[in-house]
Every structure is written in C-alpha cells, then in structure tokens.
C-alpha cells in the first residue's frame, strides 16, 4: 500500500508542476499583433481609426457602415 501512495503522490506532483509551467508559459505569450488597417473607433462608432501595425494613430475617417444608416 505504501508504494501505491508514493506513486500517486509522485504523479500528482508531476501533473501539478506541468500545469504550473503551462500556465506560466501561456501568460507570457503575447497576443498576435493587430494588422495595419482601419478599425471602428471604440469610443465613437461614427468614425474609424487607423492602426499602423504597432500602435493606434490619430488618423480617423468616417465609418462607411455608419454613413449608410
């Protein structure tokens, strides 16, 4: 019985360590970059804002979907 308990404890510890490593790795992964392009402005749906592939710019234009309404 003692060997079975030892095996179970070892398996539980190995699984727990694996879960911790997986969680740490997942938390370090960066989200995919936003492709360059025009996107609806989060604060004003009547305009679109340009993302240059690394950051949001000050460039805006009327949202064509809002113009049709």
Short mmCIF file of N, CA, C and O in Angstrom, two decimals:
data_model
loop_
_atom_site.label_atom_id
_atom_site.label_comp_id
_atom_site.label_asym_id
_atom_site.label_seq_id
_atom_site.Cartn_x
_atom_site.Cartn_y
_atom_site.Cartn_z
N UNK A 1 0.83 -1.20 0.00
CA UNK A 1 0.00 0.00 0.00
C UNK A 1 0.87 1.26 0.00
O UNK A 1 0.52 2.24 -0.62
N UNK A 2 2.00 1.23 0.67
CA UNK A 2 2.88 2.38 0.75
C UNK A 2 3.45 2.78 -0.61
O UNK A 2 3.61 3.96 -0.90
N UNK A 3 3.74 1.78 -1.45
CA UNK A 3 4.28 2.06 -2.79
C UNK A 3 3.21 2.73 -3.65
O UNK A 3 3.49 3.67 -4.39
N UNK A 4 1.98 2.26 -3.54
CA UNK A 4 0.88 2.84 -4.32
C UNK A 4 0.66 4.30 -3.95
O UNK A 4 0.50 5.16 -4.83
N UNK A 5 0.70 4.62 -2.67
CA UNK A 5 0.54 6.01 -2.22
C UNK A 5 1.69 6.86 -2.74
O UNK A 5 1.47 7.99 -3.22
N UNK A 6 2.90 6.34 -2.72
CA UNK A 6 4.05 7.08 -3.21
C UNK A 6 3.91 7.35 -4.72
O UNK A 6 4.18 8.47 -5.18
N UNK A 7 3.48 6.37 -5.48
CA UNK A 7 3.28 6.54 -6.92
C UNK A 7 2.22 7.60 -7.18
O UNK A 7 2.38 8.48 -8.04
N UNK A 8 1.12 7.55 -6.45
CA UNK A 8 0.04 8.53 -6.62
C UNK A 8 0.53 9.93 -6.30
O UNK A 8 0.26 10.89 -7.03
N UNK A 9 1.28 10.08 -5.23
CA UNK A 9 1.81 11.40 -4.85
C UNK A 9 2.75 11.92 -5.92
O UNK A 9 2.69 13.09 -6.31
N UNK A 10 3.61 11.07 -6.44
CA UNK A 10 4.56 11.49 -7.48
C UNK A 10 3.80 11.91 -8.74
O UNK A 10 4.11 12.96 -9.34
N UNK A 11 2.79 11.16 -9.13
CA UNK A 11 2.01 11.51 -10.32
C UNK A 11 1.30 12.84 -10.11
O UNK A 11 1.29 13.71 -11.00
N UNK A 12 0.71 13.05 -8.95
CA UNK A 12 0.02 14.31 -8.67
C UNK A 12 1.00 15.48 -8.71
O UNK A 12 0.70 16.54 -9.28
N UNK A 13 2.17 15.31 -8.14
CA UNK A 13 3.17 16.39 -8.15
C UNK A 13 3.63 16.69 -9.57
O UNK A 13 3.73 17.85 -9.97
N UNK A 14 3.87 15.67 -10.36
CA UNK A 14 4.32 15.88 -11.74
C UNK A 14 3.24 16.61 -12.54
O UNK A 14 3.53 17.55 -13.29
N UNK A 15 1.99 16.21 -12.38
CA UNK A 15 0.90 16.87 -13.09
C UNK A 15 0.77 18.32 -12.63
O UNK A 15 0.61 19.23 -13.45
N UNK A 16 0.87 18.56 -11.33
CA UNK A 16 0.77 19.93 -10.81
C UNK A 16 1.89 20.81 -11.35
O UNK A 16 1.65 21.95 -11.76
N UNK A 17 3.09 20.31 -11.40
CA UNK A 17 4.22 21.07 -11.93
C UNK A 17 3.99 21.35 -13.42
O UNK A 17 4.24 22.47 -13.90
N UNK A 18 3.49 20.37 -14.15
CA UNK A 18 3.20 20.57 -15.57
C UNK A 18 2.15 21.64 -15.79
O UNK A 18 2.27 22.47 -16.69
N UNK A 19 1.11 21.65 -14.96
CA UNK A 19 0.06 22.67 -15.08
C UNK A 19 0.63 24.05 -14.78
O UNK A 19 0.34 25.02 -15.49
N UNK A 20 1.46 24.16 -13.75
CA UNK A 20 2.06 25.46 -13.41
C UNK A 20 2.93 25.96 -14.56
O UNK A 20 2.84 27.12 -14.95
N UNK A 21 3.76 25.10 -15.14
CA UNK A 21 4.59 25.51 -16.27
C UNK A 21 3.74 25.94 -17.45
O UNK A 21 4.04 26.93 -18.12
N UNK A 22 2.67 25.21 -17.73
CA UNK A 22 1.79 25.57 -18.84
C UNK A 22 1.13 26.93 -18.61
O UNK A 22 1.02 27.75 -19.52
N UNK A 23 0.70 27.19 -17.39
CA UNK A 23 0.07 28.48 -17.08
C UNK A 23 1.07 29.63 -17.19
O UNK A 23 0.73 30.70 -17.70
N UNK A 24 2.27 29.43 -16.72
CA UNK A 24 3.30 30.47 -16.82
C UNK A 24 3.62 30.75 -18.28
O UNK A 24 3.70 31.90 -18.70
N UNK A 25 3.76 29.70 -19.05
CA UNK A 25 4.06 29.87 -20.48
C UNK A 25 2.93 30.60 -21.20
O UNK A 25 3.17 31.50 -22.01
N UNK A 26 1.70 30.24 -20.89
CA UNK A 26 0.55 30.88 -21.54
C UNK A 26 0.46 32.35 -21.16
O UNK A 26 0.09 33.19 -21.98
N UNK A 27 0.81 32.68 -19.93
CA UNK A 27 0.72 34.08 -19.50
C UNK A 27 1.81 34.94 -20.14
O UNK A 27 1.66 36.15 -20.23
N UNK A 28 2.88 34.32 -20.59
CA UNK A 28 3.98 35.08 -21.21
C UNK A 28 3.79 35.27 -22.70
O UNK A 28 4.47 36.09 -23.31
N UNK A 29 2.91 34.48 -23.31
CA UNK A 29 2.70 34.60 -24.74
C UNK A 29 2.00 35.91 -25.05
O UNK A 29 1.04 36.29 -24.41
N UNK A 30 2.51 36.60 -26.04
CA UNK A 30 1.94 37.88 -26.45
C UNK A 30 0.78 37.62 -27.41
O UNK A 30 0.83 36.69 -28.21
N UNK A 31 -0.24 38.46 -27.34
CA UNK A 31 -1.31 38.31 -28.32
C UNK A 31 -0.79 38.65 -29.71
O UNK A 31 0.18 39.40 -29.86
N UNK A 32 -1.42 38.10 -30.73
CA UNK A 32 -0.94 38.41 -32.09
C UNK A 32 -1.08 39.90 -32.38
O UNK A 32 -1.99 40.56 -31.86
N UNK A 33 -0.17 40.45 -33.17
CA UNK A 33 -0.24 41.88 -33.47
C UNK A 33 -1.49 42.21 -34.28
O UNK A 33 -2.00 41.38 -35.03
N UNK A 34 -1.95 43.42 -34.13
CA UNK A 34 -3.10 43.90 -34.90
C UNK A 34 -2.58 44.29 -36.29
O UNK A 34 -1.65 45.08 -36.40
N UNK A 35 -3.17 43.72 -37.34
CA UNK A 35 -2.71 44.09 -38.69
C UNK A 35 -2.98 45.57 -39.00
O UNK A 35 -3.93 46.15 -38.49
N UNK A 36 -2.14 46.13 -39.81
CA UNK A 36 -2.31 47.52 -40.24
C UNK A 36 -3.67 47.66 -40.93
O UNK A 36 -4.06 46.83 -41.73
N UNK A 37 -4.39 48.73 -40.58
CA UNK A 37 -5.66 48.95 -41.25
C UNK A 37 -6.60 49.85 -40.46
O UNK A 37 -6.25 50.37 -39.40
N UNK A 38 -7.79 50.04 -41.02
CA UNK A 38 -8.82 50.88 -40.42
C UNK A 38 -9.77 50.02 -39.60
O UNK A 38 -10.21 48.97 -40.06
N UNK A 39 -10.09 50.49 -38.38
CA UNK A 39 -10.95 49.76 -37.47
C UNK A 39 -11.96 50.72 -36.84
O UNK A 39 -11.64 51.90 -36.63
N UNK A 40 -13.16 50.21 -36.51
CA UNK A 40 -14.13 51.08 -35.83
C UNK A 40 -13.55 51.62 -34.52
O UNK A 40 -12.91 50.88 -33.77
N UNK A 41 -13.75 52.89 -34.28
CA UNK A 41 -13.27 53.52 -33.05
C UNK A 41 -14.10 52.99 -31.88
O UNK A 41 -15.33 52.91 -31.97
N UNK A 42 -13.44 52.62 -30.80
CA UNK A 42 -14.15 52.06 -29.65
C UNK A 42 -15.00 53.09 -28.93
O UNK A 42 -15.98 52.74 -28.28
N UNK A 43 -14.64 54.35 -29.04
CA UNK A 43 -15.35 55.40 -28.30
C UNK A 43 -16.37 56.15 -29.16
O UNK A 43 -17.26 56.79 -28.63
N UNK A 44 -16.23 56.06 -30.47
CA UNK A 44 -17.14 56.78 -31.37
C UNK A 44 -17.40 55.92 -32.60
O UNK A 44 -16.58 55.88 -33.53
N UNK A 45 -18.52 55.21 -32.65
CA UNK A 45 -18.77 54.31 -33.78
C UNK A 45 -18.96 55.01 -35.12
O UNK A 45 -18.98 54.36 -36.15
N UNK A 46 -19.07 56.32 -35.12
CA UNK A 46 -19.26 57.03 -36.38
C UNK A 46 -17.94 57.23 -37.14
O UNK A 46 -17.95 57.68 -38.28
N UNK A 47 -16.81 56.88 -36.52
CA UNK A 47 -15.50 57.02 -37.18
C UNK A 47 -14.72 55.72 -37.11
O UNK A 47 -15.01 54.83 -36.31
N UNK A 48 -13.73 55.63 -37.98
CA UNK A 48 -12.76 54.55 -37.94
C UNK A 48 -11.41 55.15 -37.58
O UNK A 48 -11.13 56.30 -37.91
N UNK A 49 -10.57 54.37 -36.91
CA UNK A 49 -9.24 54.82 -36.52
C UNK A 49 -8.22 53.90 -37.17
O UNK A 49 -8.43 52.70 -37.29
N UNK A 50 -7.07 54.46 -37.59
CA UNK A 50 -6.04 53.69 -38.28
C UNK A 50 -5.05 53.10 -37.29
O UNK A 50 -4.57 53.79 -36.39
N UNK A 51 -4.76 51.82 -37.47
CA UNK A 51 -3.71 51.15 -36.69
C UNK A 51 -2.57 50.86 -37.66
O UNK A 51 -2.76 50.24 -38.71
N UNK A 52 -1.36 51.33 -37.32
CA UNK A 52 -0.23 51.21 -38.25
C UNK A 52 0.53 49.88 -38.13
O UNK A 52 1.59 49.70 -38.69
N UNK A 53 -0.03 48.94 -37.39
CA UNK A 53 0.62 47.65 -37.20
C UNK A 53 1.36 47.54 -35.89
O UNK A 53 1.70 46.45 -35.44
N UNK A 54 1.61 48.70 -35.25
CA UNK A 54 2.27 48.66 -33.94
C UNK A 54 1.55 49.54 -32.91
O UNK A 54 1.72 49.32 -31.72
N UNK A 55 0.78 50.52 -33.38
CA UNK A 55 0.08 51.41 -32.44
C UNK A 55 -1.08 52.10 -33.14
O UNK A 55 -1.12 52.20 -34.37
N UNK A 56 -2.04 52.56 -32.33
CA UNK A 56 -3.14 53.35 -32.87
C UNK A 56 -2.62 54.74 -33.20
O UNK A 56 -1.81 55.30 -32.49
N UNK A 57 -3.09 55.28 -34.32
CA UNK A 57 -2.67 56.62 -34.73
C UNK A 57 -3.80 57.61 -34.45
O UNK A 57 -4.89 57.23 -34.03
N UNK A 58 -3.53 58.87 -34.71
CA UNK A 58 -4.56 59.91 -34.57
C UNK A 58 -5.40 60.03 -35.84
O UNK A 58 -6.36 60.78 -35.87
N UNK A 59 -5.05 59.27 -36.89
CA UNK A 59 -5.79 59.34 -38.15
C UNK A 59 -7.18 58.73 -37.98
O UNK A 59 -7.32 57.61 -37.48
N UNK A 60 -8.19 59.47 -38.40
CA UNK A 60 -9.55 58.97 -38.38
C UNK A 60 -10.23 59.29 -39.71
O UNK A 60 -9.75 60.13 -40.47
N UNK A 61 -11.33 58.59 -39.95
CA UNK A 61 -12.16 58.87 -41.12
C UNK A 61 -13.58 58.44 -40.77
O UNK A 61 -13.79 57.67 -39.82
N UNK A 62 -14.56 58.92 -41.52
CA UNK A 62 -15.93 58.49 -41.25
C UNK A 62 -16.07 56.98 -41.43
O UNK A 62 -15.48 56.39 -42.33
N UNK A 63 -16.85 56.36 -40.58
CA UNK A 63 -17.11 54.93 -40.68
C UNK A 63 -18.13 54.69 -41.80
O UNK A 63 -19.27 55.14 -41.69
N UNK A 64 -17.74 54.00 -42.88
CA UNK A 64 -18.65 53.82 -44.02
C UNK A 64 -19.94 53.09 -43.63
O UNK A 64 -20.99 53.33 -44.20
N UNK A 65 -19.88 52.20 -42.67
CA UNK A 65 -21.07 51.49 -42.23
C UNK A 65 -22.07 52.42 -41.54
O UNK A 65 -23.27 52.23 -41.64
N UNK A 66 -21.56 53.43 -40.87
CA UNK A 66 -22.42 54.39 -40.19
C UNK A 66 -23.01 55.38 -41.19
O UNK A 66 -24.09 55.92 -40.95
N UNK A 67 -22.33 55.62 -42.30
CA UNK A 67 -22.84 56.56 -43.30
C UNK A 67 -24.06 55.99 -44.02
O UNK A 67 -24.92 56.73 -44.48
N UNK A 68 -24.14 54.66 -44.11
CA UNK A 68 -25.26 54.02 -44.80
C UNK A 68 -26.54 54.06 -43.99
O UNK A 68 -27.61 53.80 -44.52
N UNK A 69 -26.45 54.38 -42.73
CA UNK A 69 -27.65 54.35 -41.86
C UNK A 69 -28.45 55.59 -41.96
O UNK A 69 -28.17 56.65 -42.20
#
